[in-house]
PDB file of C-alpha atoms in Angstrom:
ATOM      1  CA  VAL V   1     -15.887  -0.652 -15.520  1.00 59.00           C
ATOM      2  CA  THR V   2     -14.660   0.354 -12.088  1.00 71.00           C
ATOM      3  CA  VAL V   3     -10.917   0.048 -11.621  1.00 80.00           C
ATOM      4  CA  ARG V   4      -9.943  -1.478  -8.294  1.00 90.00           C
ATOM      5  CA  LEU V   5      -6.605  -1.243  -6.597  1.00 94.00           C
ATOM      6  CA  ARG V   6      -5.745  -4.030  -4.130  1.00 96.00           C
ATOM      7  CA  VAL V   7      -3.195  -2.831  -1.576  1.00 97.00           C
ATOM      8  CA  THR V   8      -1.725  -5.612   0.549  1.00 98.00           C
ATOM      9  CA  VAL V   9       0.567  -5.061   3.509  1.00 98.00           C
ATOM     10  CA  ALA V  10       2.507  -8.217   4.303  1.00 98.00           C
ATOM     11  CA  GLY V  11       4.567  -8.870   7.384  1.00 97.00           C
ATOM     12  CA  LYS V  12       4.814 -10.653  10.675  1.00 96.00           C
ATOM     13  CA  ARG V  13       1.697 -10.373  12.807  1.00 93.00           C
ATOM     14  CA  GLY V  14       2.409  -8.099  15.766  1.00 94.00           C
ATOM     15  CA  ASP V  15       5.388  -6.428  14.077  1.00 96.00           C
ATOM     16  CA  TYR V  16       5.403  -2.687  14.793  1.00 96.00           C
ATOM     17  CA  HIS V  17       6.496  -1.637  11.290  1.00 96.00           C
ATOM     18  CA  ALA V  18       3.996  -3.899   9.513  1.00 97.00           C
ATOM     19  CA  ALA V  19       1.196  -2.677  11.801  1.00 96.00           C
ATOM     20  CA  THR V  20       2.163   0.950  11.171  1.00 96.00           C
ATOM     21  CA  LEU V  21       2.224   0.465   7.398  1.00 97.00           C
ATOM     22  CA  ALA V  22      -1.154  -1.295   7.495  1.00 96.00           C
ATOM     23  CA  SER V  23      -2.597   1.505   9.638  1.00 97.00           C
ATOM     24  CA  TRP V  24      -1.336   4.184   7.252  1.00 97.00           C
ATOM     25  CA  CYS V  25      -2.840   2.376   4.265  1.00 97.00           C
ATOM     26  CA  ALA V  26      -6.202   2.084   6.032  1.00 96.00           C
ATOM     27  CA  GLU V  27      -6.131   5.774   7.025  1.00 96.00           C
ATOM     28  CA  LEU V  28      -5.264   6.838   3.455  1.00 96.00           C
ATOM     29  CA  LYS V  29      -7.873   4.635   1.735  1.00 96.00           C
ATOM     30  CA  GLU V  30     -10.521   7.341   1.185  1.00 96.00           C
ATOM     31  CA  PHE V  31      -7.928   9.947   0.177  1.00 96.00           C
ATOM     32  CA  LEU V  32      -6.411   7.562  -2.378  1.00 95.00           C
ATOM     33  CA  GLU V  33      -9.818   6.650  -3.786  1.00 95.00           C
ATOM     34  CA  GLU V  34     -10.634  10.321  -4.381  1.00 94.00           C
ATOM     35  CA  ASP V  35      -7.161  11.252  -5.627  1.00 93.00           C
ATOM     36  CA  LEU V  36      -6.749   8.258  -7.961  1.00 92.00           C
ATOM     37  CA  GLY V  37     -10.380   7.970  -9.035  1.00 91.00           C
ATOM     38  CA  MET V  38     -10.589   4.257  -8.299  1.00 93.00           C
ATOM     39  CA  GLU V  39     -11.690   1.932  -5.539  1.00 95.00           C
ATOM     40  CA  VAL V  40      -8.973   0.858  -3.120  1.00 96.00           C
ATOM     41  CA  ASP V  41      -9.081  -2.348  -1.067  1.00 97.00           C
ATOM     42  CA  VAL V  42      -6.602  -2.626   1.809  1.00 97.00           C
ATOM     43  CA  GLU V  43      -5.694  -5.962   3.361  1.00 97.00           C
ATOM     44  CA  PHE V  44      -3.054  -7.510   5.612  1.00 97.00           C
ATOM     45  CA  ALA V  45      -1.325 -10.792   4.842  1.00 97.00           C
ATOM     46  CA  GLU V  46       0.889 -12.626   7.284  1.00 97.00           C
ATOM     47  CA  GLU V  47       4.291 -13.248   5.716  1.00 95.00           C
ATOM     48  CA  ASP V  48       7.586 -14.298   7.277  1.00 94.00           C
ATOM     49  CA  CYS V  49       9.751 -11.349   6.257  1.00 95.00           C
ATOM     50  CA  GLU V  50      12.129  -9.048   8.142  1.00 94.00           C
ATOM     51  CA  LEU V  51      10.614  -5.830   6.781  1.00 97.00           C
ATOM     52  CA  PRO V  52       6.981  -5.182   5.895  1.00 97.00           C
ATOM     53  CA  ARG V  53       6.152  -5.388   2.196  1.00 98.00           C
ATOM     54  CA  LEU V  54       3.636  -3.413   0.194  1.00 97.00           C
ATOM     55  CA  TYR V  55       2.021  -5.156  -2.743  1.00 97.00           C
ATOM     56  CA  ILE V  56      -0.341  -3.524  -5.213  1.00 96.00           C
ATOM     57  CA  ASN V  57      -2.463  -5.893  -7.276  1.00 95.00           C
ATOM     58  CA  GLY V  58      -0.098  -8.677  -6.243  1.00 95.00           C
ATOM     59  CA  GLU V  59       3.081  -6.901  -7.366  1.00 95.00           C
ATOM     60  CA  LEU V  60       5.760  -5.964  -4.813  1.00 96.00           C
ATOM     61  CA  VAL V  61       6.030  -2.165  -4.789  1.00 95.00           C
ATOM     62  CA  PHE V  62       8.413  -1.658  -1.872  1.00 94.00           C
ATOM     63  CA  GLU V  63       9.802  -3.189   1.257  1.00 96.00           C
ATOM     64  CA  GLY V  64      10.179  -1.414   4.590  1.00 96.00           C
ATOM     65  CA  LEU V  65       8.422   1.482   6.259  1.00 95.00           C
ATOM     66  CA  PRO V  66       8.562   4.885   4.529  1.00 93.00           C
ATOM     67  CA  GLY V  67       9.739   7.799   6.670  1.00 92.00           C
ATOM     68  CA  GLU V  68       6.279   9.342   6.544  1.00 93.00           C
ATOM     69  CA  GLU V  69       2.841   8.871   4.973  1.00 94.00           C
ATOM     70  CA  GLY V  70       3.668  11.290   2.154  1.00 94.00           C
ATOM     71  CA  TYR V  71       6.286   8.889   0.777  1.00 95.00           C
ATOM     72  CA  LEU V  72       3.737   6.082   0.901  1.00 95.00           C
ATOM     73  CA  ILE V  73       1.254   8.158  -1.101  1.00 95.00           C
ATOM     74  CA  GLU V  74       3.912   8.976  -3.692  1.00 94.00           C
ATOM     75  CA  ALA V  75       4.940   5.310  -4.056  1.00 94.00           C
ATOM     76  CA  ILE V  76       1.328   4.249  -4.603  1.00 94.00           C
ATOM     77  CA  LYS V  77       0.625   7.098  -7.050  1.00 94.00           C
ATOM     78  CA  HIS V  78       3.811   6.333  -8.986  1.00 93.00           C
ATOM     79  CA  TYR V  79       2.802   2.669  -9.305  1.00 93.00           C
ATOM     80  CA  VAL V  80      -0.695   3.590 -10.503  1.00 92.00           C
ATOM     81  CA  GLU V  81       0.603   6.044 -13.097  1.00 90.00           C
ATOM     82  CA  ALA V  82       3.193   3.582 -14.404  1.00 92.00           C
ATOM     83  CA  ARG V  83       1.206   0.336 -14.287  1.00 86.00           C
ATOM     84  CA  VAL V  84      -2.519   0.980 -14.073  1.00 80.00           C
ATOM     85  CA  LYS V  85      -3.144   4.197 -15.991  1.00 73.00           C
ATOM     86  CA  ALA V  86      -0.386   3.616 -18.575  1.00 64.00           C
TER      87      ALA V  86
END
């Protein structure tokens, strides 16, 4: 059975921070798949919120834009280790 991770960036369409977060997730997709050993699907959902939100498998992981991509990777890896691989 292949484990899939669904990463959803939610925010206002056209918002700089939401677009940046979505771009980072798309750029990191292949790296995350190799590092985590699972398939990763990245999607954008329009949501009326002040800050962009990152959901993994439907669960809110964090809100806002991390200072850099490294923090995003760590947040995703932490979620996977605590929720998916536990």
